Coordinates of C-alpha atoms and ligand atoms in Angstrom, one line a residue:
M1 CA 55.9 103.9 101.4
I2 CA 59.5 105.2 101.2
G3 CA 61.3 104.2 98.1
I4 CA 65.1 104.0 98.2
V5 CA 67.1 103.8 95.4
G6 CA 70.4 101.8 95.9
G7 CA 71.7 99.3 98.5
G8 CA 74.8 100.5 99.1
I9 CA 75.5 101.8 102.6
A10 CA 73.8 104.8 102.2
G11 CA 70.6 103.4 100.9
L12 CA 70.5 100.9 103.9
S13 CA 71.3 103.5 106.6
A14 CA 68.3 105.8 105.4
A15 CA 66.0 102.7 105.1
Y16 CA 67.2 101.8 108.7
R17 CA 66.8 105.2 110.1
L18 CA 63.3 105.6 108.2
Q19 CA 62.0 102.4 109.9
Q20 CA 63.2 103.5 113.5
Q21 CA 61.3 106.6 112.9
G22 CA 58.1 104.6 112.0
Y23 CA 58.0 104.7 108.2
D24 CA 57.6 101.8 105.8
V25 CA 60.2 101.7 103.3
Q26 CA 61.5 99.6 100.3
V27 CA 64.8 99.3 99.1
F28 CA 65.7 98.5 95.5
E29 CA 68.9 97.6 94.4
A30 CA 70.0 97.1 90.9
S31 CA 72.5 94.2 91.2
D32 CA 71.7 90.9 93.0
E33 CA 74.2 91.7 95.8
L34 CA 74.0 94.4 98.5
G35 CA 76.6 96.5 99.9
G36 CA 77.6 98.5 96.8
L37 CA 81.2 99.7 96.9
A38 CA 81.8 97.6 100.1
A39 CA 80.6 94.3 98.5
T40 CA 83.2 91.7 99.6
Y41 CA 84.8 88.3 98.3
E42 CA 85.1 85.0 100.1
T43 CA 88.6 83.9 101.2
S44 CA 89.8 81.1 103.2
G45 CA 88.4 82.4 106.3
D46 CA 86.6 85.8 106.7
R47 CA 85.1 87.9 103.9
I48 CA 87.0 90.7 102.7
E49 CA 86.3 94.1 100.9
K50 CA 86.7 94.1 97.0
F51 CA 88.2 97.5 97.8
Y52 CA 90.4 98.2 100.9
H53 CA 88.5 99.5 103.8
H54 CA 89.0 100.8 107.2
L55 CA 87.9 103.7 109.4
S56 CA 89.4 106.6 111.1
K57 CA 89.2 107.9 114.8
S58 CA 87.4 110.8 113.7
E59 CA 84.4 108.7 112.3
E60 CA 81.9 108.5 115.0
T61 CA 78.3 107.9 113.4
I62 CA 79.6 104.7 111.9
V63 CA 80.8 103.3 115.3
E64 CA 77.6 104.3 117.0
V65 CA 75.8 101.8 114.2
I66 CA 77.9 99.3 114.5
E67 CA 77.4 99.5 118.6
E68 CA 73.9 99.7 118.0
L69 CA 73.4 96.8 115.8
G70 CA 75.3 94.7 118.2
L71 CA 78.7 94.3 116.6
G72 CA 80.5 96.8 118.7
D73 CA 82.8 94.0 120.5
D74 CA 84.0 93.2 116.8
L75 CA 85.4 96.7 115.9
E76 CA 89.1 96.5 116.4
W77 CA 91.6 99.7 116.1
P78 CA 94.7 98.1 115.0
I79 CA 98.0 100.1 113.8
G80 CA 98.2 100.1 110.3
K81 CA 101.7 101.1 109.6
N82 CA 102.6 103.8 106.6
A83 CA 105.5 103.9 104.4
Y84 CA 106.9 105.9 101.5
Y85 CA 108.9 103.6 98.7
V86 CA 111.4 105.8 97.0
D87 CA 114.3 104.5 95.0
G88 CA 113.9 100.8 95.8
V89 CA 113.8 101.5 99.5
V90 CA 110.6 101.2 102.0
H91 CA 111.1 104.3 104.3
P92 CA 108.6 103.6 107.5
M93 CA 106.5 106.9 108.0
D94 CA 104.7 106.6 111.3
K95 CA 107.0 107.5 114.2
P96 CA 109.0 110.9 114.7
W97 CA 111.8 109.5 114.7
E98 CA 111.0 107.4 111.1
I99 CA 110.4 110.8 109.8
L100 CA 113.3 112.3 111.0
A101 CA 115.1 109.6 109.5
Y102 CA 113.4 109.7 106.0
P103 CA 116.2 111.2 103.9
H104 CA 114.3 113.0 100.8
L105 CA 113.2 115.9 102.9
S106 CA 115.3 118.4 104.5
L107 CA 115.1 119.1 108.3
Y108 CA 113.2 122.5 107.8
D109 CA 110.8 120.7 105.4
K110 CA 110.0 118.0 108.2
F111 CA 109.5 120.9 110.6
R112 CA 106.9 122.6 108.1
L113 CA 105.2 119.7 107.2
G114 CA 105.1 118.8 110.7
M115 CA 103.7 121.9 112.0
L116 CA 101.1 121.9 109.2
T117 CA 99.6 118.5 110.6
L118 CA 99.5 119.6 113.9
D119 CA 97.4 122.4 112.5
V120 CA 100.0 125.2 113.3
D121 CA 100.4 128.2 111.1
V122 CA 104.1 129.3 111.2
R123 CA 104.2 131.5 108.5
G124 CA 105.6 134.8 109.3
G125 CA 107.3 133.4 112.4
V126 CA 104.5 133.9 115.2
P127 CA 102.8 130.4 115.4
K128 CA 98.7 130.9 114.5
F129 CA 96.4 127.9 115.8
D130 CA 93.0 128.5 114.2
T131 CA 94.3 129.2 110.4
Y132 CA 92.9 125.4 109.4
E133 CA 89.8 125.3 111.4
S134 CA 87.5 125.9 108.6
L135 CA 88.2 124.1 105.4
E136 CA 85.7 125.8 103.1
T137 CA 88.3 128.8 103.5
F138 CA 90.3 126.9 101.2
D139 CA 88.1 125.0 98.8
D140 CA 88.9 127.6 96.1
V141 CA 93.1 127.8 96.4
P142 CA 95.2 125.3 94.4
I143 CA 96.8 122.4 96.3
R144 CA 100.3 123.1 94.9
E145 CA 100.0 127.1 95.7
F146 CA 98.7 126.4 99.4
V147 CA 101.7 123.7 100.1
E148 CA 104.1 125.7 98.9
D149 CA 102.4 128.9 100.7
H150 CA 102.0 126.9 104.0
T151 CA 105.2 124.7 104.1
T152 CA 107.8 124.5 101.3
R153 CA 108.6 124.0 97.8
G154 CA 110.4 120.8 98.7
V155 CA 107.5 119.1 100.8
Y156 CA 104.9 119.8 97.6
E157 CA 108.0 118.4 95.0
D158 CA 109.1 115.8 97.0
F159 CA 106.3 114.5 99.1
V160 CA 102.9 115.6 98.4
E161 CA 103.2 115.8 94.4
P162 CA 104.0 112.1 94.1
L163 CA 101.2 111.4 96.0
L164 CA 98.8 113.4 93.9
D165 CA 100.2 111.7 90.8
G166 CA 99.1 108.5 92.3
K167 CA 95.8 109.7 93.2
F168 CA 94.9 111.9 91.0
G169 CA 97.2 111.6 87.6
H170 CA 97.0 114.6 85.4
R171 CA 93.8 116.1 87.5
K172 CA 96.4 116.8 90.3
E173 CA 96.2 120.6 89.4
D174 CA 92.5 120.8 89.9
V175 CA 92.2 119.2 93.2
S176 CA 91.7 121.9 96.0
A177 CA 93.9 122.6 99.0
A178 CA 90.5 121.8 101.2
W179 CA 90.7 118.4 100.4
F180 CA 94.1 118.0 101.3
L181 CA 93.7 119.8 104.6
G182 CA 90.6 117.7 105.6
R183 CA 92.5 114.6 104.3
I184 CA 95.4 115.2 106.8
K185 CA 93.3 116.5 109.4
F186 CA 91.0 113.4 108.9
R187 CA 93.7 110.9 109.0
G188 CA 95.7 112.8 111.7
E189 CA 94.8 111.1 114.8
R190 CA 97.9 109.0 116.0
D191 CA 99.3 107.5 118.7
V192 CA 102.9 109.1 118.5
L193 CA 104.7 106.3 119.8
R194 CA 102.7 103.5 117.8
G195 CA 101.3 104.8 114.5
E196 CA 97.8 105.6 113.6
P197 CA 94.9 103.2 114.7
L198 CA 92.4 102.5 111.8
G199 CA 88.9 100.8 112.3
Y200 CA 88.3 97.3 111.2
L201 CA 85.2 95.1 112.0
R202 CA 86.3 91.6 112.7
G203 CA 84.9 89.5 109.8
G204 CA 84.8 92.8 107.5
F205 CA 82.5 95.4 106.6
G206 CA 80.3 92.9 105.2
R207 CA 78.8 92.0 108.3
L208 CA 77.8 95.8 108.6
V209 CA 75.8 95.4 105.5
D210 CA 74.4 92.2 106.5
A211 CA 73.4 93.6 110.1
L212 CA 71.7 96.5 108.3
V213 CA 69.9 93.9 106.0
D214 CA 68.5 92.0 109.0
A215 CA 67.7 95.3 110.7
V216 CA 65.7 96.5 107.7
G217 CA 64.2 93.1 107.2
E218 CA 64.8 91.1 103.8
E219 CA 60.9 91.8 102.8
N220 CA 61.7 95.5 102.6
I221 CA 64.4 94.9 100.4
T222 CA 64.1 94.0 96.5
T223 CA 67.5 93.0 94.8
G224 CA 67.9 92.6 91.1
A225 CA 65.5 95.8 90.6
R226 CA 66.6 99.0 88.8
V227 CA 64.8 102.0 89.6
T228 CA 64.3 103.2 86.1
D229 CA 61.9 106.0 86.6
L230 CA 60.4 108.4 89.0
G231 CA 56.7 109.8 88.5
V232 CA 55.8 113.1 89.5
E233 CA 52.1 114.6 89.9
D234 CA 51.3 118.1 90.8
G235 CA 55.1 118.9 91.9
A236 CA 55.9 116.0 94.2
V237 CA 56.9 112.7 93.7
A238 CA 54.2 109.9 93.2
S239 CA 55.7 106.9 92.1
L240 CA 59.0 105.0 91.0
T241 CA 58.9 102.3 88.5
T242 CA 61.7 99.4 88.4
E243 CA 62.7 96.9 85.6
A244 CA 64.3 93.7 87.0
T245 CA 68.1 92.7 86.0
T246 CA 68.2 89.5 86.7
A247 CA 65.4 87.7 85.3
P248 CA 65.9 87.5 81.5
E249 CA 62.9 84.7 81.2
A250 CA 60.8 87.7 82.4
A251 CA 61.9 90.1 80.3
A252 CA 60.8 88.0 77.3
D253 CA 57.4 87.9 78.6
G254 CA 57.7 91.8 78.9
G255 CA 56.9 91.1 82.6
T256 CA 59.9 92.9 83.9
T257 CA 58.5 96.6 85.1
E258 CA 56.9 97.6 88.0
T259 CA 55.5 100.8 89.6
H260 CA 55.0 101.4 93.2
D261 CA 53.4 104.2 94.7
V262 CA 55.6 106.4 97.0
E263 CA 55.4 109.6 99.3
S264 CA 59.1 109.9 99.1
V265 CA 62.1 108.8 97.2
V266 CA 65.8 108.6 98.6
V267 CA 68.2 108.4 95.4
A268 CA 71.1 106.7 97.3
A269 CA 73.3 106.0 94.1
M270 CA 75.8 108.0 91.9
P271 CA 75.0 111.4 90.9
N272 CA 74.5 110.1 87.4
V273 CA 71.6 108.0 88.3
L274 CA 70.0 111.0 89.8
E275 CA 70.3 112.5 86.6
D276 CA 68.7 109.8 84.8
L277 CA 65.9 109.8 87.1
T278 CA 65.2 113.3 87.5
G279 CA 67.3 115.4 85.1
Y280 CA 69.4 116.9 88.2
E281 CA 72.8 117.7 86.9
C282 CA 75.8 117.0 89.1
T283 CA 78.9 118.6 87.8
I284 CA 81.3 116.6 89.8
D285 CA 83.9 114.7 88.1
F286 CA 84.6 111.0 89.0
Q287 CA 87.5 108.9 89.0
G288 CA 87.2 105.5 88.4
A289 CA 89.2 102.6 90.5
V290 CA 91.1 99.3 89.5
C291 CA 91.8 97.1 92.6
A292 CA 93.5 94.0 92.6
L293 CA 93.1 91.6 95.8
V294 CA 96.3 89.2 95.6
T295 CA 96.3 86.3 97.8
M296 CA 99.8 85.0 98.8
E297 CA 101.6 82.2 100.4
E298 CA 104.3 84.7 102.1
P299 CA 104.0 88.2 103.0
L300 CA 105.3 91.0 100.7
T301 CA 106.5 93.7 103.2
D302 CA 105.9 94.3 106.6
T303 CA 103.5 97.9 105.9
Y304 CA 99.7 98.3 105.6
W305 CA 99.8 101.2 103.4
L306 CA 103.1 101.5 101.1
N307 CA 102.8 105.1 99.2
I308 CA 104.7 105.1 95.9
G309 CA 106.9 107.7 95.1
H310 CA 107.7 107.0 91.4
D311 CA 105.7 106.6 88.4
A312 CA 104.6 103.2 88.6
P313 CA 101.3 101.4 87.1
F314 CA 99.3 101.7 90.5
G315 CA 99.2 104.1 93.0
A316 CA 99.6 102.1 96.3
L317 CA 100.2 98.7 97.8
V318 CA 97.9 98.1 100.4
E319 CA 99.1 94.8 102.3
H320 CA 95.8 93.9 104.2
T321 CA 97.4 91.1 106.4
N322 CA 99.9 93.4 107.9
Y323 CA 97.0 95.4 109.7
V324 CA 94.4 92.2 110.1
S325 CA 96.0 88.9 110.9
P326 CA 96.5 86.3 108.0
E327 CA 94.8 83.8 110.3
R328 CA 91.7 85.3 109.8
Y329 CA 92.3 84.3 106.4
G330 CA 93.2 80.8 106.5
G331 CA 96.8 81.7 106.6
D332 CA 96.8 83.6 103.6
N333 CA 98.3 86.8 102.9
L334 CA 96.4 89.4 101.3
L335 CA 97.6 92.7 99.3
Y336 CA 95.5 95.1 97.4
V337 CA 97.0 96.5 94.5
A338 CA 95.0 99.9 93.4
S339 CA 95.0 102.5 91.0
Y340 CA 92.7 105.3 90.2
I341 CA 91.5 106.0 86.4
Q342 CA 90.8 109.6 85.5
D343 CA 89.8 109.0 81.8
Y344 CA 88.1 105.9 80.5
E345 CA 90.4 106.1 77.7
E346 CA 93.0 105.3 79.6
E347 CA 95.1 101.9 78.7
L348 CA 94.7 100.8 82.0
W349 CA 90.8 100.9 82.1
Q350 CA 91.0 99.3 78.3
M351 CA 92.9 96.0 79.5
D352 CA 91.6 93.2 80.4
D353 CA 92.3 91.3 83.6
D354 CA 95.1 89.0 82.5
E355 CA 97.0 92.0 81.1
V356 CA 96.6 94.0 84.2
E357 CA 97.9 91.2 86.2
D358 CA 100.7 90.9 83.9
L359 CA 101.8 94.4 84.4
W360 CA 101.0 94.8 88.0
L361 CA 102.9 91.5 89.1
G362 CA 105.9 92.6 86.8
H363 CA 106.0 95.9 88.3
V364 CA 105.8 94.5 91.8
E365 CA 108.6 91.8 90.8
E366 CA 110.8 95.3 89.7
M367 CA 110.2 96.9 93.1
F368 CA 111.3 94.2 95.4
P369 CA 113.6 91.8 93.4
D370 CA 113.4 89.2 96.1
W371 CA 109.6 88.5 95.2
D372 CA 108.1 87.0 92.3
R373 CA 104.8 85.9 91.2
S374 CA 105.4 82.2 92.1
Q375 CA 104.1 83.4 95.5
V376 CA 100.7 84.5 94.1
T377 CA 97.9 81.8 94.6
E378 CA 95.0 83.9 93.4
F379 CA 94.7 87.6 91.6
R380 CA 91.2 89.0 91.6
L381 CA 90.0 92.4 89.9
A382 CA 87.6 94.8 90.8
R383 CA 86.7 97.8 88.6
N384 CA 84.3 100.7 89.5
P385 CA 83.7 103.8 87.0
R386 CA 82.9 106.1 89.7
A387 CA 85.0 105.2 92.6
A388 CA 85.6 108.7 94.4
P389 CA 84.9 112.5 93.5
V390 CA 87.6 114.5 91.9
Y391 CA 87.4 116.8 95.0
E392 CA 88.7 119.9 92.7
R393 CA 88.5 123.6 93.5
G394 CA 85.0 124.9 94.1
Y395 CA 83.7 121.6 95.2
L396 CA 81.3 122.5 97.9
D397 CA 79.3 124.6 95.4
M398 CA 78.9 121.1 93.4
V399 CA 77.6 119.4 96.0
V400 CA 74.2 117.8 95.5
P401 CA 71.7 119.1 98.4
Y402 CA 70.1 116.5 100.6
D403 CA 66.4 117.7 99.9
L404 CA 65.6 118.6 96.0
A405 CA 62.4 120.0 96.5
D406 CA 63.1 123.0 94.9
E407 CA 65.2 121.5 92.1
V408 CA 63.5 118.4 91.4
A409 CA 60.0 117.8 93.0
D410 CA 58.9 117.6 96.6
G411 CA 59.3 114.4 98.3
V412 CA 62.9 113.7 96.5
Y413 CA 66.1 113.4 98.4
Y414 CA 69.6 113.0 97.5
A415 CA 72.1 110.5 99.7
G416 CA 75.3 109.5 97.6
M417 CA 78.9 110.1 97.1
A418 CA 78.0 113.9 95.7
S419 CA 76.2 114.6 99.4
R420 CA 78.1 117.1 101.5
A421 CA 78.6 114.1 104.3
Q422 CA 81.1 112.4 101.5
Y423 CA 83.5 115.8 101.6
P424 CA 86.3 116.0 102.2
E425 CA 86.8 112.5 101.8
R426 CA 84.3 109.6 100.7
S427 CA 83.8 106.7 103.6
L428 CA 81.1 104.4 105.0
N429 CA 80.7 107.0 107.3
G430 CA 79.9 109.3 105.0
G431 CA 77.5 107.1 103.4
I432 CA 75.6 106.5 106.2
V433 CA 75.7 110.3 107.5
A434 CA 74.3 110.9 104.0
G435 CA 71.5 108.3 104.6
Y436 CA 70.6 109.8 107.9
E437 CA 70.7 113.2 106.9
C438 CA 67.9 112.4 104.5
A439 CA 65.7 110.3 106.8
D440 CA 65.8 112.9 109.2
R441 CA 64.8 115.6 106.9
I442 CA 61.8 113.2 105.7
S443 CA 60.6 113.0 109.5
G444 CA 61.2 116.5 110.0
R445 CA 63.4 116.2 112.5
K446 CA 65.9 118.5 110.9
E447 CA 64.5 121.7 109.5
V448 CA 65.1 122.2 105.8
V449 CA 66.8 125.7 105.4
R450 CA 65.8 127.0 101.9
P451 CA 67.9 130.0 100.5
E452 CA 65.8 133.2 100.1
Ligands
FAD501 C1 88.9 101.7 96.4 C2 87.8 102.3 97.2 C3 88.6 102.6 98.7 C4 87.6 102.8 99.7 N1 88.2 103.1 100.6 C5 87.5 103.2 102.0 C6 88.0 103.1 103.1 O1 89.1 102.8 103.5 N2 86.6 103.4 104.1 C7 85.6 104.0 104.1 O2 85.0 104.2 105.1 N3 85.3 103.9 102.9 C8 86.2 103.6 101.8 N4 85.5 103.8 100.6 C9 84.1 104.4 100.2 C10 83.2 103.9 100.6 O3 82.9 102.4 99.9 C11 81.7 104.1 99.8 O4 81.8 105.6 100.2 C12 80.8 104.0 100.3 O5 80.4 102.6 100.0 C13 79.4 104.5 99.4 O6 78.2 103.9 99.8 P1 76.9 104.2 98.7 O7 75.9 103.9 99.3 O8 76.8 105.7 98.9 O9 77.2 104.0 97.4 P2 77.2 102.6 96.6 O10 78.0 101.9 97.6 O11 78.0 102.8 95.0 O12 75.9 102.0 96.3 C14 75.0 102.7 95.4 C15 74.2 101.5 95.3 O13 73.0 101.6 94.3 C16 72.8 100.7 93.3 N5 72.0 101.3 92.1 C17 72.7 102.4 91.1 N6 71.9 102.4 90.3 C18 70.7 102.0 90.8 C19 69.6 102.1 90.4 N7 69.0 102.8 89.2 N8 68.3 101.5 90.9 C20 68.7 100.7 92.0 N9 70.1 100.8 92.3 C21 71.1 101.3 91.9 C22 74.2 100.2 93.0 O14 74.2 98.8 92.3 C23 74.9 100.5 94.3 O15 74.9 99.0 94.8 C24 86.4 103.5 99.2 C25 85.6 103.1 98.1 C26 86.7 102.4 97.1 C27 85.9 102.5 95.8

């Protein structure tokens, strides 16, 4: 049997692929819910993700899986409008004339930024078209140096820096130009006249998790079972031990641990779990996330993704029902308010849910004086200590290999947020690709290349 540690999208995808290749698998999930970071809430209509989710056009594997699992007709590509909030004004930023009308960058700044997003290097006056093809080239370059060199100081200070403040806080200087470049290339596909189509699964991505669970079979998935140990014999993984997390009465009887024989193990969880189980140390730093889902009687704006150009207690306002119709949610309007945490000592991470609600809704009231919190019918808060890697310089050297035979033991594989497939941005697609990469190495469909 192949043991899979973690029932998030990566673990379920690894299990699905391995089963297709004829293997006997068992997924062990520590919590009593499957889906990990893609877990959902109930609403008055469809379920919705606890953390905002959408797909980009460049992500292909997830689209193939959705189609394979019979959900292809429900994958929609609505336009998500983007805007930038500066000094009390919401500036739409999708269409060329909206960007031209944006008052906080000069025409020249906009030209340079535009050329960069189109992959054209105009430094030196002669346009070059292949400068940005290999992201790896920029993995060691500081983002500020890159943006100032390839566009202008104005672009960095008046456009990029406030976004970095919102996403990376005091870690912004550590982030690599490769992340930034990957991010603008990643999100780059637009319909020039309408904006950026973003993929959403009708009924929420929880349906993809459910479909994977159905395909893998509930009998091959154990929830409430935390993997606490891997047994190694003669340099190869031989067993996996779990501890029940949802049966306190069993704990009292001392009957909570179980050991299973395994041929291989895929650790599909955060790298700290890998370290606890194997001692493999990953040096990537992670950010935490605090994310509220606010249910409102009326819409707040007409924008899906609102970046904030000032020092707000949150990084972005993501109004889901300006992207997917409120009718799907019983007529309710749904707004995500989100902030990343660089340091667990930060005040926001220490606050209880009521304090966060008070702080955040108070700030939304300041930003939009015509709005007040009497609109709000529900405020739900999700927190996760490892919501995204900090894509700092030299990141690619820190990525955890899929096959850990040399580093840990034969038969130990890793598919998670620290995998290569989750670079330069973490995503559901990246989780699936990471799961597939491990499955294909186990089955020998992908050759394992070892350094000399
Ligand atoms: C705020 C936010 C916004 C996002 N936005 C998007 C987006 O717009 N589009 C997109 O595609 N992606 C987005 N993502 C990323 C996406 O959710 C993740 O990349 C993906 O869900 C990661 O899946 P995973 O299976 O690797 O990890 P996880 O989802 O973390 O799953 C790991 C699982 O392992 C379990 N586990 C941990 N330890 C053990 C143990 N010892 N034993 C057993 N089980 C264990 C955990 O409980 C968890 O269920 C977002 C994420 C966040 C937080």
